PDB file of C-alpha atoms in Angstrom:
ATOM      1  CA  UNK A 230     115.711 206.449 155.877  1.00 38.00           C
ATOM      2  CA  UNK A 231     112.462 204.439 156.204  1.00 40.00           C
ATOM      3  CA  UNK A 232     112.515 201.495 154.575  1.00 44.00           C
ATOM      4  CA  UNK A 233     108.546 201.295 153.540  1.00 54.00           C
ATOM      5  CA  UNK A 234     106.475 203.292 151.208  1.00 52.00           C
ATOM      6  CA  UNK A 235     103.236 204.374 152.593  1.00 50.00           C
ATOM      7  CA  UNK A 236     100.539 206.047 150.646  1.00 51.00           C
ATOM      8  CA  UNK A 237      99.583 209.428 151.650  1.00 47.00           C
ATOM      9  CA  UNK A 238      95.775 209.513 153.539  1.00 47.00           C
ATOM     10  CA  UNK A 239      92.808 211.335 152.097  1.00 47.00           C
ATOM     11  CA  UNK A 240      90.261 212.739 154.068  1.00 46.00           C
ATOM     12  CA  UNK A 241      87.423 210.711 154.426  1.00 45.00           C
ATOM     13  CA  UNK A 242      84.933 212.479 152.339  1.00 45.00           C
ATOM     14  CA  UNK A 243      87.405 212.376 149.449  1.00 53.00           C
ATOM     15  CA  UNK A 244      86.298 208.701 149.324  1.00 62.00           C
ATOM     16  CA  UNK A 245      85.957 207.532 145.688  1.00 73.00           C
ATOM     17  CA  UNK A 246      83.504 204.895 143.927  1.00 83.00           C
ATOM     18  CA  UNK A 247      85.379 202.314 142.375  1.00 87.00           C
ATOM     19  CA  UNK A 248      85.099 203.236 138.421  1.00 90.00           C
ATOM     20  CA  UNK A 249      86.413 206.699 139.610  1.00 88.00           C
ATOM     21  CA  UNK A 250      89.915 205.094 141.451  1.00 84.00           C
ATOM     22  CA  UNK A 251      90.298 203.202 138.158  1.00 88.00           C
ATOM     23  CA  UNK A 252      89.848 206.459 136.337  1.00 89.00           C
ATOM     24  CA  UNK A 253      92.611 208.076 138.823  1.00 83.00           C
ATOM     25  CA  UNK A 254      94.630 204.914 138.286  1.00 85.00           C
ATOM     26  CA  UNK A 255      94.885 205.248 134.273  1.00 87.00           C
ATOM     27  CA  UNK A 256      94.806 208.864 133.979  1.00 86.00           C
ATOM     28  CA  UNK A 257      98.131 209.095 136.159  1.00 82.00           C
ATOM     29  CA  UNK A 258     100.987 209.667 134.492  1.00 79.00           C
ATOM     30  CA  UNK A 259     103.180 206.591 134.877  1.00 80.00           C
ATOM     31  CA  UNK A 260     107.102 205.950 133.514  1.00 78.00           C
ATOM     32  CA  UNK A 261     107.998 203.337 131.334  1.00 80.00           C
ATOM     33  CA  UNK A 262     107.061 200.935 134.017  1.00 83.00           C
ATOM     34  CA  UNK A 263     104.364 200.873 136.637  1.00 83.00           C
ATOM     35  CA  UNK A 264     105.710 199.793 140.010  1.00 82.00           C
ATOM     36  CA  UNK A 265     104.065 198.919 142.659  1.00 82.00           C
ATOM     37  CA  UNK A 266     105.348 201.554 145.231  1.00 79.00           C
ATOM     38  CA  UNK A 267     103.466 204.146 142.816  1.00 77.00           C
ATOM     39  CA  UNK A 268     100.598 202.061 143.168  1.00 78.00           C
ATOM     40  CA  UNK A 269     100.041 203.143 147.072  1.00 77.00           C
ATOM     41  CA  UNK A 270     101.096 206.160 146.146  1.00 75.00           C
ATOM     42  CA  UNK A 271      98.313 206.877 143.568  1.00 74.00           C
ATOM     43  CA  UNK A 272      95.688 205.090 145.791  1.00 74.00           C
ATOM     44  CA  UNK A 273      95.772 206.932 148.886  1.00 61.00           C
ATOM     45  CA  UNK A 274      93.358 205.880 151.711  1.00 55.00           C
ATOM     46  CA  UNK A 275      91.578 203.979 149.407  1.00 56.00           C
ATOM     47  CA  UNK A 276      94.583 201.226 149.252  1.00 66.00           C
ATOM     48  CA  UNK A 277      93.270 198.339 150.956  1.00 87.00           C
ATOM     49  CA  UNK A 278      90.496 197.560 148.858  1.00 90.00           C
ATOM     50  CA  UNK A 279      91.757 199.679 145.792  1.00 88.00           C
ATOM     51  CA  UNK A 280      95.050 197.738 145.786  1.00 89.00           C
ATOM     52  CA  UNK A 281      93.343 194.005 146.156  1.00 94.00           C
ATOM     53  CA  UNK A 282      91.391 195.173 143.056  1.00 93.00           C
ATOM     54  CA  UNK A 283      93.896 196.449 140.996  1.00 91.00           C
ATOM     55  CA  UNK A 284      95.689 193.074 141.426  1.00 91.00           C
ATOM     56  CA  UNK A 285      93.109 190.855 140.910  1.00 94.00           C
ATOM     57  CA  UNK A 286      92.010 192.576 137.593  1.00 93.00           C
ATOM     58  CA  UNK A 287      95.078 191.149 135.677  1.00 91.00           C
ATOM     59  CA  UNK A 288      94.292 187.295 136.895  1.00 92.00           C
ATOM     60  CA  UNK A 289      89.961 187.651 136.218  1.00 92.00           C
ATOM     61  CA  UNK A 290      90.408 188.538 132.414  1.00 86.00           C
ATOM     62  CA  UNK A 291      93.038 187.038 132.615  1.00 79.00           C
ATOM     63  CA  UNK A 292      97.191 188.077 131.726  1.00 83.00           C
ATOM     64  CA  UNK A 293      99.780 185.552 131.682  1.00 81.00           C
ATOM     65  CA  UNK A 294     102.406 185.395 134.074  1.00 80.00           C
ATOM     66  CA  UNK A 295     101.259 187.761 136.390  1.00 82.00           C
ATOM     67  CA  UNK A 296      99.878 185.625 138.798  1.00 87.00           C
ATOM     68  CA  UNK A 297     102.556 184.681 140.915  1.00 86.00           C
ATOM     69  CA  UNK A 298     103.932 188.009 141.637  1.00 84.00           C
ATOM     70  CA  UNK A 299     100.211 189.834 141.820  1.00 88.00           C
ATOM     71  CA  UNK A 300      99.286 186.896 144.097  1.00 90.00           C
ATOM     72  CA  UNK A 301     102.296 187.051 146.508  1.00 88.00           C
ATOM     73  CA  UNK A 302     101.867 191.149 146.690  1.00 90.00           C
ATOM     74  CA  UNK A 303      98.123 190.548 147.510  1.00 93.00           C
ATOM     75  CA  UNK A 304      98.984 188.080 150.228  1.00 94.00           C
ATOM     76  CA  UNK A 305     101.050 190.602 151.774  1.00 92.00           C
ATOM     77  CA  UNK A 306      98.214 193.678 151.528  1.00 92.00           C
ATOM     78  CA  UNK A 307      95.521 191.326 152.671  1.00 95.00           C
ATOM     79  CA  UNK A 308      97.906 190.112 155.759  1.00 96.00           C
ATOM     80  CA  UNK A 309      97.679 193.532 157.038  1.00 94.00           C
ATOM     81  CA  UNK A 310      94.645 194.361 156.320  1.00 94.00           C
ATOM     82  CA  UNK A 311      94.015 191.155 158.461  1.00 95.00           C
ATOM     83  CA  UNK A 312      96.537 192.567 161.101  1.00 94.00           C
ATOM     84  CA  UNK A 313      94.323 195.581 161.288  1.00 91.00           C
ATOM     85  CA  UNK A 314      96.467 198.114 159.837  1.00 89.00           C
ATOM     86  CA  UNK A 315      94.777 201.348 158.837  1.00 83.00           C
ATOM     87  CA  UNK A 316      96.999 201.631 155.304  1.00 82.00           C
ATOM     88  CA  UNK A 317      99.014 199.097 153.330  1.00 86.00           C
ATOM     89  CA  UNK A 318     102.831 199.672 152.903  1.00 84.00           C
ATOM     90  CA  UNK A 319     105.116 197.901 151.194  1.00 84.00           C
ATOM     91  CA  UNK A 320     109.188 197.374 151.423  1.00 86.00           C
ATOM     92  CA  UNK A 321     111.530 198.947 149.482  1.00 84.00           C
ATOM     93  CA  UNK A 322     112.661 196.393 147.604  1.00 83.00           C
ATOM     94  CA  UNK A 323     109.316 195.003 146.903  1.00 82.00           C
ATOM     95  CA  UNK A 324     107.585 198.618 145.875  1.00 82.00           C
ATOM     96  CA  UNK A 325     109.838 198.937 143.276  1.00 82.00           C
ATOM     97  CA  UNK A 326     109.015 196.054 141.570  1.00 81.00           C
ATOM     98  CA  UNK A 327     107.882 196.808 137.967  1.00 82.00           C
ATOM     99  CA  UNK A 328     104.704 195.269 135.578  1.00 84.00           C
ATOM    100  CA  UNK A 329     104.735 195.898 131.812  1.00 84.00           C
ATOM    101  CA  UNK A 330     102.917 199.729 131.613  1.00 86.00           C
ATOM    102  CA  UNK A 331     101.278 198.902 127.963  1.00 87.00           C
ATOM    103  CA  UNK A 332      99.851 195.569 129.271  1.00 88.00           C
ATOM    104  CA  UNK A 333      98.901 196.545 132.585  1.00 88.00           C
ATOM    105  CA  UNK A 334      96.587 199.747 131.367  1.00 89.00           C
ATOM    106  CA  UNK A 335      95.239 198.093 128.768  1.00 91.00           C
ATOM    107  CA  UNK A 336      93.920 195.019 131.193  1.00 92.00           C
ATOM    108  CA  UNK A 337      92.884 197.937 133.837  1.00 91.00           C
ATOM    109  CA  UNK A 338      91.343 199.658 130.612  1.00 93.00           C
ATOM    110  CA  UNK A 339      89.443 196.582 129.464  1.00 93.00           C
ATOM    111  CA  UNK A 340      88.315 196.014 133.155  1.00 93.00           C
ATOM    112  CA  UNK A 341      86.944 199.886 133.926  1.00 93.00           C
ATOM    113  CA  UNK A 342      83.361 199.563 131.660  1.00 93.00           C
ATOM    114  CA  UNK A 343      82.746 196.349 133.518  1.00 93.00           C
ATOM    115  CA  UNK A 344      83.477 197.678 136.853  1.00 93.00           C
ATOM    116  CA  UNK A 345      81.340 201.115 136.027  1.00 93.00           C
ATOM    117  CA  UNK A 346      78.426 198.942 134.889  1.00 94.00           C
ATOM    118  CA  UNK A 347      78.361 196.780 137.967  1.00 94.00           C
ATOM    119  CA  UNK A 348      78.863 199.873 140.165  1.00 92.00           C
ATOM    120  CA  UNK A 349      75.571 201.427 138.593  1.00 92.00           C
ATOM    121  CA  UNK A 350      73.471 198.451 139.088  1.00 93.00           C
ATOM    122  CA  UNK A 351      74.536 196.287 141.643  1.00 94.00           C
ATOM    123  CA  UNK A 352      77.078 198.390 144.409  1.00 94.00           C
ATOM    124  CA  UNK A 353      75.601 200.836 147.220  1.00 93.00           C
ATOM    125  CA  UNK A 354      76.170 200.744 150.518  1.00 94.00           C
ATOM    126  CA  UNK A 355      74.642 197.963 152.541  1.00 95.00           C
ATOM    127  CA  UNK A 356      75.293 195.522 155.637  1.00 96.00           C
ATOM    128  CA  UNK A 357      77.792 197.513 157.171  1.00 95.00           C
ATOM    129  CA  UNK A 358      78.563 194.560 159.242  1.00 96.00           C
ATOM    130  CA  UNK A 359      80.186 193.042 156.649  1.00 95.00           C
ATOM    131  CA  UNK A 360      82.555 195.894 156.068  1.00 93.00           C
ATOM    132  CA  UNK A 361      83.739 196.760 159.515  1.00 94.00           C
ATOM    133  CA  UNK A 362      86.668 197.204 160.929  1.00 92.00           C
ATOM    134  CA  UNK A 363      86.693 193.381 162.605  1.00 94.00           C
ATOM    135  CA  UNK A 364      84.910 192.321 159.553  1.00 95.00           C
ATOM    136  CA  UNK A 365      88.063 193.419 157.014  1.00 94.00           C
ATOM    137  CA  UNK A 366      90.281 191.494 159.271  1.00 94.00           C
ATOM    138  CA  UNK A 367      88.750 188.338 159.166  1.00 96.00           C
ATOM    139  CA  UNK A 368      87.753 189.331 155.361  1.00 96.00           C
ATOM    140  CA  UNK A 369      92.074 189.220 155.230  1.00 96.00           C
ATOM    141  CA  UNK A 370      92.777 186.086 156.031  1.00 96.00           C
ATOM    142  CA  UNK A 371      90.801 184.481 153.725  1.00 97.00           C
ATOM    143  CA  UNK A 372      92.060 187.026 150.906  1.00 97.00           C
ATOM    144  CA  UNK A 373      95.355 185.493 152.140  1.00 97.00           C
ATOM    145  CA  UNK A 374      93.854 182.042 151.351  1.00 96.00           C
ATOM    146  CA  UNK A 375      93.200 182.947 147.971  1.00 96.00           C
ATOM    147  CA  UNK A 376      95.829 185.261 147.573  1.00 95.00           C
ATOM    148  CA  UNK A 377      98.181 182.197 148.034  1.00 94.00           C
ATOM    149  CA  UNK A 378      96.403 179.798 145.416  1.00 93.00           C
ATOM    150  CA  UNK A 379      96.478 182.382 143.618  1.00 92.00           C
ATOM    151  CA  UNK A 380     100.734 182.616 143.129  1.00 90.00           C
ATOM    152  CA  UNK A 381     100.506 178.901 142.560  1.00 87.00           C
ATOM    153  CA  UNK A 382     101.155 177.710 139.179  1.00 83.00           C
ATOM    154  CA  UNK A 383      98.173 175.800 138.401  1.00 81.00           C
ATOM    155  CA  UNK A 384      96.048 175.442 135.526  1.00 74.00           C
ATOM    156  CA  UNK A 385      93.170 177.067 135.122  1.00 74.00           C
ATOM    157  CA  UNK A 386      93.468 177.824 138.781  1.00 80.00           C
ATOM    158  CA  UNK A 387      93.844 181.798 138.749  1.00 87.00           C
ATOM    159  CA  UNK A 388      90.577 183.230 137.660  1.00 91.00           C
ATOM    160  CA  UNK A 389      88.594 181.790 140.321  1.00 93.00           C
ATOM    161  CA  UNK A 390      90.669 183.247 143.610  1.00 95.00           C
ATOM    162  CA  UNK A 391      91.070 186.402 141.374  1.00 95.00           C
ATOM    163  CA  UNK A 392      87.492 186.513 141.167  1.00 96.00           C
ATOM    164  CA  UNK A 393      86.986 186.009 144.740  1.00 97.00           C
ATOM    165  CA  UNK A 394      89.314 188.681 145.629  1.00 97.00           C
ATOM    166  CA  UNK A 395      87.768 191.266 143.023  1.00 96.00           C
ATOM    167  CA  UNK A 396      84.185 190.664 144.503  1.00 97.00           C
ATOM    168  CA  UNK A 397      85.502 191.684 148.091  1.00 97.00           C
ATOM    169  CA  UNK A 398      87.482 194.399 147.119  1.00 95.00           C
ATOM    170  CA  UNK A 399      84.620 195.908 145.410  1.00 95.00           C
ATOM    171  CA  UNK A 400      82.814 195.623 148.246  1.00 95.00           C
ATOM    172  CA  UNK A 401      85.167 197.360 150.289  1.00 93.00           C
ATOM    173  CA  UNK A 402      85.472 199.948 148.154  1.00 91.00           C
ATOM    174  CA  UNK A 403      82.006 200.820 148.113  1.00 91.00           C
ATOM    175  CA  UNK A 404      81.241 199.531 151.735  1.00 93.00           C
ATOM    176  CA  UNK A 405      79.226 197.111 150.070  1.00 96.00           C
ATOM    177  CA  UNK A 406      78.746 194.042 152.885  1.00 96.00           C
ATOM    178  CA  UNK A 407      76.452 192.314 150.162  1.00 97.00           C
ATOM    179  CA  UNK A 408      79.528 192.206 147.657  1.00 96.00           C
ATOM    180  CA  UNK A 409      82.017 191.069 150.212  1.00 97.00           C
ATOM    181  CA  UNK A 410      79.525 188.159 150.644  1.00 97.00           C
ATOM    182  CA  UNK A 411      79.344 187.401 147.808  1.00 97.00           C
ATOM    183  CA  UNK A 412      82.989 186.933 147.821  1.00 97.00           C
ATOM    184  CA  UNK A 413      83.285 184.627 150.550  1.00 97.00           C
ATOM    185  CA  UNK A 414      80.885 182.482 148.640  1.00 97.00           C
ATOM    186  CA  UNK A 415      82.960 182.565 145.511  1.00 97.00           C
ATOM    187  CA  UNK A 416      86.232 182.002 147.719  1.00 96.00           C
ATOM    188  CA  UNK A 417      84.777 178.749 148.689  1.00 96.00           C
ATOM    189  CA  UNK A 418      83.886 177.737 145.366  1.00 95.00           C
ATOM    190  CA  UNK A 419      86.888 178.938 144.101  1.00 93.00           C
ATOM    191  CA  UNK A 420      89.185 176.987 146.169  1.00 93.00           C
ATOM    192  CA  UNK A 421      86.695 173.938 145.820  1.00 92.00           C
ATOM    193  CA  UNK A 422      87.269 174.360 141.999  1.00 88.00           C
ATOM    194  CA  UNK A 423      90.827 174.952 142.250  1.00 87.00           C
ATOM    195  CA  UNK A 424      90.809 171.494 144.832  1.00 87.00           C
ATOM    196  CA  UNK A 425      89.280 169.585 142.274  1.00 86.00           C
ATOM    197  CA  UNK A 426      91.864 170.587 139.159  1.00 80.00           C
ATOM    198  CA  UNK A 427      94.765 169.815 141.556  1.00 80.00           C
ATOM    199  CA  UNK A 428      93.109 166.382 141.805  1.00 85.00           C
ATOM    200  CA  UNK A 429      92.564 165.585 138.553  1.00 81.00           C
ATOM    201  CA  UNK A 430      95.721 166.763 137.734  1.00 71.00           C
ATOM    202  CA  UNK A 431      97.088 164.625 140.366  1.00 71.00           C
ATOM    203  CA  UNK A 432      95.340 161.405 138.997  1.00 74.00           C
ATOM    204  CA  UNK A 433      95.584 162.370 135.453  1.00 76.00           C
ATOM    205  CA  UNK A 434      99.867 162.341 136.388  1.00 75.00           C
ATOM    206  CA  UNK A 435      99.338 158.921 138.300  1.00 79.00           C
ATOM    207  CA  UNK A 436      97.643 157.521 135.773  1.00 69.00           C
ATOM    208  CA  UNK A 437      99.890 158.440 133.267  1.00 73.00           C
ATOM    209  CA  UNK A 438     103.083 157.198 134.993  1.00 71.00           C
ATOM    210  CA  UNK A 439     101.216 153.684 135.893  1.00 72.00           C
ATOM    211  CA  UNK A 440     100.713 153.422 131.947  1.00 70.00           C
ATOM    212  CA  UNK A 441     104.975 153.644 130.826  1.00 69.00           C
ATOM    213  CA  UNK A 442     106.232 152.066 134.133  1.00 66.00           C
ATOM    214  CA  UNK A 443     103.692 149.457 134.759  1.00 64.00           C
TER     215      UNK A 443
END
């Protein structure tokens, strides 16, 4: 028995805009629980970018206490997406790992007008560059990056990754090489924002313990 779930391929022209794998996403019947083997399942070919997005949704509006265990799942994708794998699997143990099914449709829910309204304006396919296969590799290891920050329990240091991640997963989706730039911008500023609360934190502790013990 293998121990990794795979999601089953679509042909390539079955290809869906983002708004419409949302639609797929919600409209699926799921159990009392939605866990993350179902996930791949439900996504098909579209995984890679599909999955990154459907993780990253919870941390941008943002839920509480999802971070950690979207962020270390999203490491993991984004590895092998960076390892050149053609599909995402996950192990056993880790697919059946379950989120909260009222919480997590209704943040996917709140997300899917959003995502339509940017997909009318803003997505089409464009620098193809950006979204080929040697791009998405490199495109993976800094979605690892942010993936990791991401787990991290810091305040006020989740949206920003999450953001970064949704930008490039969008653009992946849609083969959109503007949007995956766009991305890597706001991974940079993201991390530099998520730098900068560490050190204030950092002082703002140091300062505090200077003031009872000194």
């Amino acid at each position: 028995m293998t121990s990794d779930i795979r999601p089953a391929c679509e042909p390539e022209g079955a290809r869906k805009r983002a708004s419409e794998v949302l639609d797929d996403f919600l409209a699926h019947e799921h159990g009392e629980r939605i866990v993350l083997g179902d996930l791949l399942a439900i996504l098909g070919d579209r995984a890679f970018g599909a999955l990154l997005l459907l993780l990253a949704i919870p941390n941008v509006l943002p839920v509480p206490g999802l971070s950690t265990a979207t962020g270390l799942v999203t490491a993991l994708v984004a590895a092998q997406m960076a390892l050149g794998r053609r599909a995402p699997w996950l192990p056993r143990r880790l697919a059946a790992v379950g989120i909260d099914r009222a919480v997590f449709l209704k943040v996917v829910a709140r997300a899917h007008p959003h995502v339509r309204r940017i997909e009318r304006r803003l997505l089409r396919p464009r620098l193809p560059a950006l979204t080929s296969p040697l791009a998405e590799r490199a495109v993976g290891l800094v979605v690892v990056v942010l993936a990791v920050v991401l787990s991290l329990p810091i305040v006020f240091g989740n949206q920003p990754p999450a953001l970064a991640i949704a930008l490039i997963a969008l653009g992946l989706i849609e083969k959109d090489g503007a949007f995956v730039l766009a991305g890597l911008v706001a991974s940079v500023l993201a991390l530099g924002v998520v730098l900068a609360v560490v050190t204030g934190l950092f002082h703002g502790v140091t300062f505090l313990f200077n003031g009872l013990f000194t």
